[in-house]
Amino acid sequence: MATQQFVTSFQEYLARIEEARVKKQHHDQLRSIFLDFLTKTFSAKHEEFELEKGVKVAKVRGFIDVLYQDIIFEFKRDFEAEKDKGLTELYTYLQSVGDATYFGVLTDGLIFEVYILKDGKLERTDRVLLKNLSPEDAFVWFDSFLFSEKELAPKSQDVVKRFGDASPVFNSSFSRLSRMLAQAKDEPSYQVKFREWDKLLAKAYGHSVARNELFLRHTYLSTLVKLLAYSALFKGKPKGKELTDVITGKAFTNLPNLAEEDFFCWILAPALEKDATELLRGLAQHLAIYDLTKVDEDLLKELYENLVDRETKHDLGEVYTPDWLVELTLREAEFSKGKSLLDPACGSGTFLFTAIGLLREQGVIGPALVDEALANIVGVDVHPLAVTISKVNYVLALTPDLKSYGKTVSLPVYMADSLQAGKPEGGVEKVTISVGGKDFFNIPLVMAKHPSALDPVIDEMRTYTGGDEDIALNGFESYLKGKGFDDWNWMWRPNLKLMRKLVKQGRDTIWAFILKNYYRPAYLRHRPFDIVAGNPPWLTYKHVTDPDYQAEIKRLVFNYGLVSKKEMKLFADIEVATLFFALCSDLYLKKKGTIAFVMPRSVVTGARQHQRFQNLLQGYEIPRVELAKVLDVEEVSPLFKVPACVLIARKDVPAKEITRVTLKGALPKKDVRWSQAKKAIKKTTKALPPDKFFPPAPKSSHYLKRMKRGADIYPRSLWFVTPVVSAYGINSDRPALETSPEIMKVAKKPWRDIHLQGEVEAQYLYATILGSQLLPFGVTGLSLVVLPVVDVPAGINLVKKEAAMAKGLSGLANWLSQAEKLWTERRKERSPVDIYARLDYHHLLISQHLHGHYSVMYARAGTKLASCVVSDESTKAAPLNVSGFIADTDVYHYQTKNQAEAHFLSAFLNAAYVDKAIKPYQTRGQWGERDIHRRPFEYVPIPKFNPEDKRHIGLAALSQECHQKVAALSLTGKSIGFLRNKVREHLKSELAEIDRLVQSILS
């Protein structure tokens, strides 16, 4: 940390360097001031800095300003003016050293830009302006290069700064790992590790993440945390063979499963020995700055988030759970000595680490604490890296107590899928582990109940993988008989055959590790827990793309009645977290036990897909768990990107009321201890009967099944256009068009950089409305789209490229040719091969009427409802003449030939009463209510239009009047939210009358 001496020296340095820059002194003087600062504050010696080192690359010569260890400093007097020259010189110097682990730093003494050489090009990894940094931040930034600190008390933020993705250590290590990967990637042993790693992560993230960069990040972090564990346990740096033994786990003699031969041991291949040794030695040296007896927090979760999760987690906002919320959850669940605890999705192990801390707080210390933790605090996760980090955190929590323990410690943290706890097949319960294709291992569940007996069987099986097969099979059979497992030889015999096959193929290196972990959920279900607590995956079914995992989730969701087979439309939005809650309550929780999960708040609002889950929370389903308490943390910040809560329920314990604890407050930072957080948080408690806590069952509208979502005109950059104006004007029959610039501003990869141009026959131009153009009773404008559709008596027909050419529509054919080519090149693997099938997704395009109808529309998402009516007359406001109107996926719409009916519905949808009625059922995002979808018709019984009812006719007339007033308003240049509020204010009296009529009709 920054001492007062550093603070003084830093301030003096800033003053001196600023003065030198003002006086435009030579860059040698800037260098001298900088080196003087380093030698005074970081104990660096002048002789360690090599000045003006001559280099030569090809025919280019140069002189490095300063070379210090693996850092090349290049000084420039005028940073911006000389930057290009400086970068050219850095490129030359980094090439000259021929080692990808070196850094180049371009600086004027105040601005520091850090570069590495990656794929033959300079890549900037960091940039700081010193005068914008606090002395503390400046110290950590410099020390992340120099590592001069000793016996530093480790903090998670400091670990991120020194070892995170902007740090010199990470970038140097990543460069070395990339070089090692290039050598190893074709080896079968590497390929099986990579493939099985991806298979497991597909369950953690819902889809394949098979990218080399992510695998290298995982390898780096796994390696780093194993070395961290060694440093904590042995208070020193591993040397010689100890370095590789740390990675395989052999260095941890009394902790046999702390580090195992997992997916990330590929770096120990013989061909990579030199690079691996240098990598391990360097990381161990850097970690030596910490005094790891001073750990008082989950040290690794922020580093895990920094390096891994922010790139791979779904954007719903699942991130690590802060310490304060974990501690509060465990306290509210009444965790204490003697109670067993399972976290079935343990991530980096924060719940486990905190639980051990609570035991210590209760006076349990030394060997007694180790015994209590190992017997009662258990974690499971499907994420291989998370499991390694969780184990290391477990060890860090117990480090002071392990010294005097004197016994072997098997850490109760397992790499497995908690949703797969064994299932009966052919009358036998077993755990099945696929190795790819039709090959799989089977473990009898009766053996899985006894890990101390099963693990040695798995280890013994590996000893029979060589030599004559018949001899090996007979020998293993004799071993099983001697252990009393001869009844299961029929299952183990094919297991051994498969293991021998994998050995011959060079694919056996991780299967013993996987087998000894993957059966654990089957074992754990037979030793239920007093408390099941954690933060399960926040992932909806529609974001799970792995077919096998989809099938397993679907089977389990139906088994627990979370959705019926008659409600398949709701399935896509089912939260996997609700399945975790139901299954974990059923399989892992004792009777009268407590489950406490951090969950998306939407699971207890009125979303239809969660109504059956809410029935479960009221004891109406199996397993019988009843919600006892809810911690509502929506108004605590900073926290998650979506509103969250903690659900605390008891198994087979009736709950007459639900205690709702609402927490509000602004924290100094996200990750603080509960002792700090509670000073900033206000708690209010209210007890409610269940029927008052959960939203009432909805009454749907006549129009529910008639409201349709608009066509998914995707990718928008292929279809949304704007006219190209020339000196000769616009050809109305065949206008020149280009991709809409407004669409390009919001396009996502891989559709962001597309710019189509061409002339298209005018009959294939249509108008549409984006959600961001829709107002109450009006629009800010219409968008133009090129669509290959034509109106025919039977409806709408798609016109493909070949048909367009055959009809002499060369403009349309050319546009479609460009679109088809880009779609083929850039579409995702799981997207339809045919671009026209994608354009008419679920037939939402060809089911529309292009003209002759009134279209009632409302935005599918937003804080408040907004609706308008579009007719053939409305499309005359489009920038060019169009052949009709198409509703886009941003809106829901209903088409009718009855103008009064259309306006009746639009008035209803703009009523404040209806907007308020759907609020309990809307999902919420970081900025409040978010999704609307069909909720106005699911939860409000809007009746069928009745022309005989004067109130219906009155609403229709008011809507037409409002449309006319909005059309006369000047509405440009502001956010859509601002404009909608302006419209509502302008129509205040009309909206009040609409609201009165709506309430009258609904009452």
Tab-separated table of N, CA and C in Angstrom, residues 291-396:
chain	number	residue	atom	x	y	z
A	291	ASP	N	0.943	-11.717	2.063
A	291	ASP	CA	0.898	-12.501	3.300
A	291	ASP	C	-0.479	-13.139	3.353
A	292	LEU	N	-0.558	-14.403	2.986
A	292	LEU	CA	-1.854	-15.050	2.807
A	292	LEU	C	-2.462	-15.571	4.109
A	293	THR	N	-1.838	-15.241	5.239
A	293	THR	CA	-2.488	-15.510	6.525
A	293	THR	C	-3.485	-14.407	6.856
A	294	LYS	N	-3.492	-13.344	6.041
A	294	LYS	CA	-4.344	-12.183	6.324
A	294	LYS	C	-5.596	-12.133	5.451
A	295	VAL	N	-5.963	-13.254	4.861
A	295	VAL	CA	-7.139	-13.281	3.986
A	295	VAL	C	-8.405	-13.211	4.830
A	296	ASP	N	-9.283	-12.238	4.522
A	296	ASP	CA	-10.543	-12.125	5.258
A	296	ASP	C	-11.734	-11.937	4.321
A	297	GLU	N	-11.581	-12.312	3.047
A	297	GLU	CA	-12.671	-12.198	2.081
A	297	GLU	C	-12.467	-13.223	0.982
A	298	ASP	N	-13.511	-13.437	0.175
A	298	ASP	CA	-13.363	-14.263	-1.023
A	298	ASP	C	-12.435	-13.493	-1.956
A	299	LEU	N	-11.197	-13.936	-1.983
A	299	LEU	CA	-10.140	-13.169	-2.637
A	299	LEU	C	-10.206	-13.248	-4.155
A	300	LEU	N	-10.870	-14.267	-4.694
A	300	LEU	CA	-10.696	-14.595	-6.104
A	300	LEU	C	-11.893	-14.307	-6.993
A	301	LYS	N	-13.059	-13.999	-6.395
A	301	LYS	CA	-14.250	-13.876	-7.241
A	301	LYS	C	-14.168	-12.685	-8.190
A	302	GLU	N	-13.579	-11.570	-7.742
A	302	GLU	CA	-13.483	-10.419	-8.642
A	302	GLU	C	-12.501	-10.691	-9.775
A	303	LEU	N	-11.437	-11.436	-9.482
A	303	LEU	CA	-10.494	-11.807	-10.535
A	303	LEU	C	-11.167	-12.751	-11.530
A	304	TYR	N	-11.938	-13.686	-11.008
A	304	TYR	CA	-12.722	-14.616	-11.839
A	304	TYR	C	-13.665	-13.851	-12.759
A	305	GLU	N	-14.362	-12.879	-12.178
A	305	GLU	CA	-15.275	-12.038	-12.959
A	305	GLU	C	-14.520	-11.218	-13.998
A	306	ASN	N	-13.400	-10.653	-13.606
A	306	ASN	CA	-12.609	-9.799	-14.489
A	306	ASN	C	-12.072	-10.566	-15.692
A	307	LEU	N	-11.614	-11.773	-15.470
A	307	LEU	CA	-10.939	-12.515	-16.534
A	307	LEU	C	-11.866	-13.394	-17.357
A	308	VAL	N	-12.976	-13.808	-16.762
A	308	VAL	CA	-13.759	-14.851	-17.409
A	308	VAL	C	-15.208	-14.457	-17.624
A	309	ASP	N	-15.945	-14.278	-16.525
A	309	ASP	CA	-17.402	-14.232	-16.621
A	309	ASP	C	-17.954	-13.068	-17.419
A	310	ARG	N	-17.314	-11.915	-17.392
A	310	ARG	CA	-17.934	-10.780	-18.075
A	310	ARG	C	-17.967	-11.000	-19.578
A	311	GLU	N	-17.158	-11.929	-20.099
A	311	GLU	CA	-17.179	-12.219	-21.522
A	311	GLU	C	-18.169	-13.317	-21.874
A	312	THR	N	-18.531	-14.142	-20.891
A	312	THR	CA	-19.281	-15.331	-21.232
A	312	THR	C	-20.652	-15.424	-20.605
A	313	LYS	N	-20.878	-14.765	-19.502
A	313	LYS	CA	-22.189	-14.846	-18.885
A	313	LYS	C	-23.227	-14.141	-19.746
A	314	HIS	N	-24.424	-14.660	-19.691
A	314	HIS	CA	-25.506	-14.044	-20.453
A	314	HIS	C	-25.806	-12.661	-19.899
A	315	ASP	N	-26.258	-11.765	-20.779
A	315	ASP	CA	-26.403	-10.367	-20.373
A	315	ASP	C	-27.572	-10.106	-19.427
A	316	LEU	N	-28.207	-11.151	-18.910
A	316	LEU	CA	-29.236	-10.944	-17.892
A	316	LEU	C	-28.653	-10.421	-16.596
A	317	GLY	N	-27.356	-10.505	-16.452
A	317	GLY	CA	-26.742	-9.864	-15.307
A	317	GLY	C	-26.258	-10.794	-14.215
A	318	GLU	N	-26.094	-12.077	-14.510
A	318	GLU	CA	-25.592	-12.959	-13.469
A	318	GLU	C	-24.125	-12.680	-13.247
A	319	VAL	N	-23.806	-12.210	-12.093
A	319	VAL	CA	-22.424	-11.985	-11.701
A	319	VAL	C	-22.252	-12.516	-10.286
A	320	TYR	N	-21.056	-12.402	-9.765
A	320	TYR	CA	-20.808	-12.961	-8.441
A	320	TYR	C	-21.664	-12.264	-7.385
A	321	THR	N	-21.965	-13.011	-6.326
A	321	THR	CA	-22.773	-12.483	-5.230
A	321	THR	C	-21.858	-11.779	-4.242
A	322	PRO	N	-22.123	-10.514	-3.913
A	322	PRO	CA	-21.226	-9.792	-3.002
A	322	PRO	C	-21.230	-10.399	-1.599
A	323	ASP	N	-20.123	-10.194	-0.888
A	323	ASP	CA	-19.951	-10.784	0.442
A	323	ASP	C	-21.110	-10.461	1.379
A	324	TRP	N	-21.560	-9.191	1.366
A	324	TRP	CA	-22.580	-8.780	2.335
A	324	TRP	C	-23.882	-9.552	2.142
A	325	LEU	N	-24.251	-9.805	0.863
A	325	LEU	CA	-25.506	-10.501	0.596
A	325	LEU	C	-25.385	-11.989	0.936
A	326	VAL	N	-24.214	-12.546	0.697
A	326	VAL	CA	-23.988	-13.946	1.068
A	326	VAL	C	-24.101	-14.109	2.585
A	327	GLU	N	-23.420	-13.226	3.314
A	327	GLU	CA	-23.443	-13.315	4.773
A	327	GLU	C	-24.863	-13.117	5.311
A	328	LEU	N	-25.577	-12.129	4.781
A	328	LEU	CA	-26.946	-11.878	5.227
A	328	LEU	C	-27.836	-13.087	4.945
A	329	THR	N	-27.677	-13.682	3.778
A	329	THR	CA	-28.483	-14.855	3.414
A	329	THR	C	-28.243	-16.003	4.388
A	330	LEU	N	-26.984	-16.273	4.695
A	330	LEU	CA	-26.671	-17.369	5.617
A	330	LEU	C	-27.171	-17.082	7.030
A	331	ARG	N	-27.090	-15.817	7.445
A	331	ARG	CA	-27.606	-15.465	8.775
A	331	ARG	C	-29.125	-15.627	8.819
A	332	GLU	N	-29.807	-15.163	7.770
A	332	GLU	CA	-31.275	-15.278	7.743
A	332	GLU	C	-31.716	-16.742	7.644
A	333	ALA	N	-30.870	-17.585	7.036
A	333	ALA	CA	-31.174	-19.018	6.951
A	333	ALA	C	-30.795	-19.742	8.242
A	334	GLU	N	-30.216	-18.988	9.180
A	334	GLU	CA	-29.858	-19.492	10.512
A	334	GLU	C	-28.807	-20.587	10.455
A	335	PHE	N	-27.801	-20.361	9.616
A	335	PHE	CA	-26.680	-21.308	9.568
A	335	PHE	C	-25.861	-21.178	10.848
A	336	SER	N	-25.473	-22.310	11.422
A	336	SER	CA	-24.669	-22.304	12.643
A	336	SER	C	-23.983	-23.653	12.801
A	337	LYS	N	-23.174	-23.770	13.834
A	337	LYS	CA	-22.464	-25.014	14.121
A	337	LYS	C	-23.454	-26.175	14.226
A	338	GLY	N	-23.052	-27.300	13.632
A	338	GLY	CA	-23.887	-28.495	13.695
A	338	GLY	C	-24.862	-28.627	12.560
A	339	LYS	N	-25.046	-27.556	11.752
A	339	LYS	CA	-25.959	-27.616	10.610
A	339	LYS	C	-25.157	-27.854	9.326
A	340	SER	N	-25.653	-28.752	8.511
A	340	SER	CA	-24.974	-29.035	7.239
A	340	SER	C	-25.468	-28.084	6.162
A	341	LEU	N	-24.547	-27.720	5.250
A	341	LEU	CA	-24.829	-26.712	4.215
A	341	LEU	C	-24.332	-27.202	2.865
A	342	LEU	N	-25.181	-27.094	1.858
A	342	LEU	CA	-24.802	-27.398	0.478
A	342	LEU	C	-25.041	-26.174	-0.386
A	343	ASP	N	-24.036	-25.797	-1.175
A	343	ASP	CA	-24.228	-24.821	-2.253
A	343	ASP	C	-24.138	-25.597	-3.564
A	344	PRO	N	-25.262	-25.819	-4.256
A	344	PRO	CA	-25.275	-26.672	-5.445
A	344	PRO	C	-24.771	-25.997	-6.719
A	345	ALA	N	-24.479	-24.703	-6.637
A	345	ALA	CA	-23.910	-23.969	-7.783
A	345	ALA	C	-22.909	-22.979	-7.199
A	346	CYS	N	-21.822	-23.509	-6.647
A	346	CYS	CA	-21.000	-22.739	-5.709
A	346	CYS	C	-20.106	-21.690	-6.344
A	347	GLY	N	-19.938	-21.701	-7.681
A	347	GLY	CA	-19.116	-20.666	-8.306
A	347	GLY	C	-17.737	-20.605	-7.685
A	348	SER	N	-17.314	-19.419	-7.294
A	348	SER	CA	-15.976	-19.263	-6.715
A	348	SER	C	-15.922	-19.622	-5.240
A	349	GLY	N	-17.051	-20.030	-4.659
A	349	GLY	CA	-17.048	-20.541	-3.295
A	349	GLY	C	-17.337	-19.523	-2.219
A	350	THR	N	-17.981	-18.404	-2.563
A	350	THR	CA	-18.222	-17.355	-1.566
A	350	THR	C	-19.112	-17.843	-0.419
A	351	PHE	N	-20.152	-18.615	-0.726
A	351	PHE	CA	-21.019	-19.117	0.343
A	351	PHE	C	-20.234	-20.055	1.272
A	352	LEU	N	-19.370	-20.877	0.707
A	352	LEU	CA	-18.585	-21.809	1.512
A	352	LEU	C	-17.587	-21.051	2.380
A	353	PHE	N	-16.887	-20.092	1.768
A	353	PHE	CA	-15.893	-19.280	2.484
A	353	PHE	C	-16.568	-18.527	3.634
A	354	THR	N	-17.714	-17.936	3.352
A	354	THR	CA	-18.415	-17.143	4.367
A	354	THR	C	-18.945	-18.027	5.488
A	355	ALA	N	-19.432	-19.214	5.141
A	355	ALA	CA	-19.940	-20.133	6.160
A	355	ALA	C	-18.827	-20.524	7.139
A	356	ILE	N	-17.636	-20.770	6.625
A	356	ILE	CA	-16.506	-21.095	7.501
A	356	ILE	C	-16.202	-19.905	8.407
A	357	GLY	N	-16.283	-18.701	7.842
A	357	GLY	CA	-16.061	-17.498	8.650
A	357	GLY	C	-17.097	-17.348	9.756
A	358	LEU	N	-18.350	-17.712	9.481
A	358	LEU	CA	-19.390	-17.619	10.509
A	358	LEU	C	-19.151	-18.630	11.631
A	359	LEU	N	-18.657	-19.808	11.273
A	359	LEU	CA	-18.314	-20.784	12.311
A	359	LEU	C	-17.196	-20.262	13.201
A	360	ARG	N	-16.217	-19.635	12.572
A	360	ARG	CA	-15.110	-19.064	13.348
A	360	ARG	C	-15.637	-17.974	14.281
A	361	GLU	N	-16.576	-17.175	13.785
A	361	GLU	CA	-17.194	-16.117	14.600
A	361	GLU	C	-17.913	-16.710	15.807
A	362	GLN	N	-18.451	-17.938	15.627
A	362	GLN	CA	-19.178	-18.605	16.706
A	362	GLN	C	-18.255	-19.337	17.677
A	363	GLY	N	-16.921	-19.159	17.479
A	363	GLY	CA	-15.968	-19.727	18.424
A	363	GLY	C	-15.399	-21.071	18.049
A	364	VAL	N	-15.716	-21.568	16.860
A	364	VAL	CA	-15.162	-22.844	16.402
A	364	VAL	C	-13.830	-22.546	15.703
A	365	ILE	N	-12.730	-23.061	16.222
A	365	ILE	CA	-11.409	-22.768	15.651
A	365	ILE	C	-10.544	-24.023	15.675
A	366	GLY	N	-9.377	-23.912	15.001
A	366	GLY	CA	-8.406	-24.994	15.010
A	366	GLY	C	-8.929	-26.257	14.366
A	367	PRO	N	-8.424	-27.436	14.801
A	367	PRO	CA	-8.855	-28.711	14.215
A	367	PRO	C	-10.363	-28.912	14.267
A	368	ALA	N	-11.008	-28.372	15.302
A	368	ALA	CA	-12.467	-28.519	15.400
A	368	ALA	C	-13.167	-27.825	14.241
A	369	LEU	N	-12.650	-26.675	13.809
A	369	LEU	CA	-13.229	-25.955	12.677
A	369	LEU	C	-13.034	-26.740	11.387
A	370	VAL	N	-11.848	-27.321	11.203
A	370	VAL	CA	-11.589	-28.110	9.992
A	370	VAL	C	-12.544	-29.303	9.941
A	371	ASP	N	-12.688	-30.019	11.063
A	371	ASP	CA	-13.605	-31.166	11.103
A	371	ASP	C	-15.035	-30.742	10.792
A	372	GLU	N	-15.475	-29.646	11.421
A	372	GLU	CA	-16.851	-29.169	11.223
A	372	GLU	C	-17.096	-28.788	9.761
A	373	ALA	N	-16.144	-28.079	9.165
A	373	ALA	CA	-16.297	-27.641	7.771
A	373	ALA	C	-16.316	-28.827	6.819
A	374	LEU	N	-15.358	-29.736	6.949
A	374	LEU	CA	-15.277	-30.867	6.027
A	374	LEU	C	-16.497	-31.766	6.120
A	375	ALA	N	-17.067	-31.865	7.305
A	375	ALA	CA	-18.233	-32.722	7.485
A	375	ALA	C	-19.516	-32.078	6.988
A	376	ASN	N	-19.579	-30.740	7.023
A	376	ASN	CA	-20.880	-30.090	6.848
A	376	ASN	C	-20.973	-29.016	5.779
A	377	ILE	N	-19.883	-28.554	5.203
A	377	ILE	CA	-19.947	-27.452	4.231
A	377	ILE	C	-19.470	-27.976	2.878
A	378	VAL	N	-20.417	-28.109	1.940
A	378	VAL	CA	-20.166	-28.803	0.678
A	378	VAL	C	-20.554	-27.915	-0.498
A	379	GLY	N	-19.759	-27.980	-1.568
A	379	GLY	CA	-20.062	-27.212	-2.780
A	379	GLY	C	-19.993	-28.070	-4.028
A	380	VAL	N	-20.823	-27.742	-5.004
A	380	VAL	CA	-20.839	-28.419	-6.305
A	380	VAL	C	-20.971	-27.353	-7.380
A	381	ASP	N	-20.252	-27.512	-8.475
A	381	ASP	CA	-20.451	-26.627	-9.630
A	381	ASP	C	-20.013	-27.371	-10.882
A	382	VAL	N	-20.673	-27.063	-11.991
A	382	VAL	CA	-20.347	-27.719	-13.251
A	382	VAL	C	-19.185	-27.025	-13.973
A	383	HIS	N	-18.827	-25.841	-13.503
A	383	HIS	CA	-17.778	-25.034	-14.141
A	383	HIS	C	-16.408	-25.475	-13.618
A	384	PRO	N	-15.557	-26.068	-14.467
A	384	PRO	CA	-14.277	-26.615	-13.990
A	384	PRO	C	-13.393	-25.589	-13.291
A	385	LEU	N	-13.289	-24.399	-13.842
A	385	LEU	CA	-12.440	-23.379	-13.236
A	385	LEU	C	-13.026	-22.905	-11.916
A	386	ALA	N	-14.353	-22.747	-11.864
A	386	ALA	CA	-14.999	-22.303	-10.628
A	386	ALA	C	-14.711	-23.275	-9.495
A	387	VAL	N	-14.706	-24.566	-9.805
A	387	VAL	CA	-14.449	-25.572	-8.777
A	387	VAL	C	-13.034	-25.436	-8.224
A	388	THR	N	-12.059	-25.237	-9.110
A	388	THR	CA	-10.674	-25.045	-8.656
A	388	THR	C	-10.575	-23.825	-7.744
A	389	ILE	N	-11.195	-22.722	-8.164
A	389	ILE	CA	-11.135	-21.491	-7.370
A	389	ILE	C	-11.850	-21.689	-6.038
A	390	SER	N	-12.978	-22.387	-6.064
A	390	SER	CA	-13.727	-22.626	-4.843
A	390	SER	C	-12.909	-23.458	-3.850
A	391	LYS	N	-12.201	-24.457	-4.361
A	391	LYS	CA	-11.350	-25.261	-3.482
A	391	LYS	C	-10.251	-24.414	-2.849
A	392	VAL	N	-9.639	-23.562	-3.654
A	392	VAL	CA	-8.570	-22.706	-3.121
A	392	VAL	C	-9.138	-21.749	-2.080
A	393	ASN	N	-10.299	-21.184	-2.336
A	393	ASN	CA	-10.937	-20.311	-1.339
A	393	ASN	C	-11.246	-21.073	-0.054
A	394	TYR	N	-11.660	-22.319	-0.192
A	394	TYR	CA	-11.941	-23.176	0.969
A	394	TYR	C	-10.666	-23.322	1.807
A	395	VAL	N	-9.551	-23.574	1.119
A	395	VAL	CA	-8.268	-23.719	1.818
A	395	VAL	C	-7.850	-22.401	2.467
A	396	LEU	N	-8.035	-21.285	1.744
A	396	LEU	CA	-7.664	-19.981	2.310
A	396	LEU	C	-8.480	-19.687	3.569
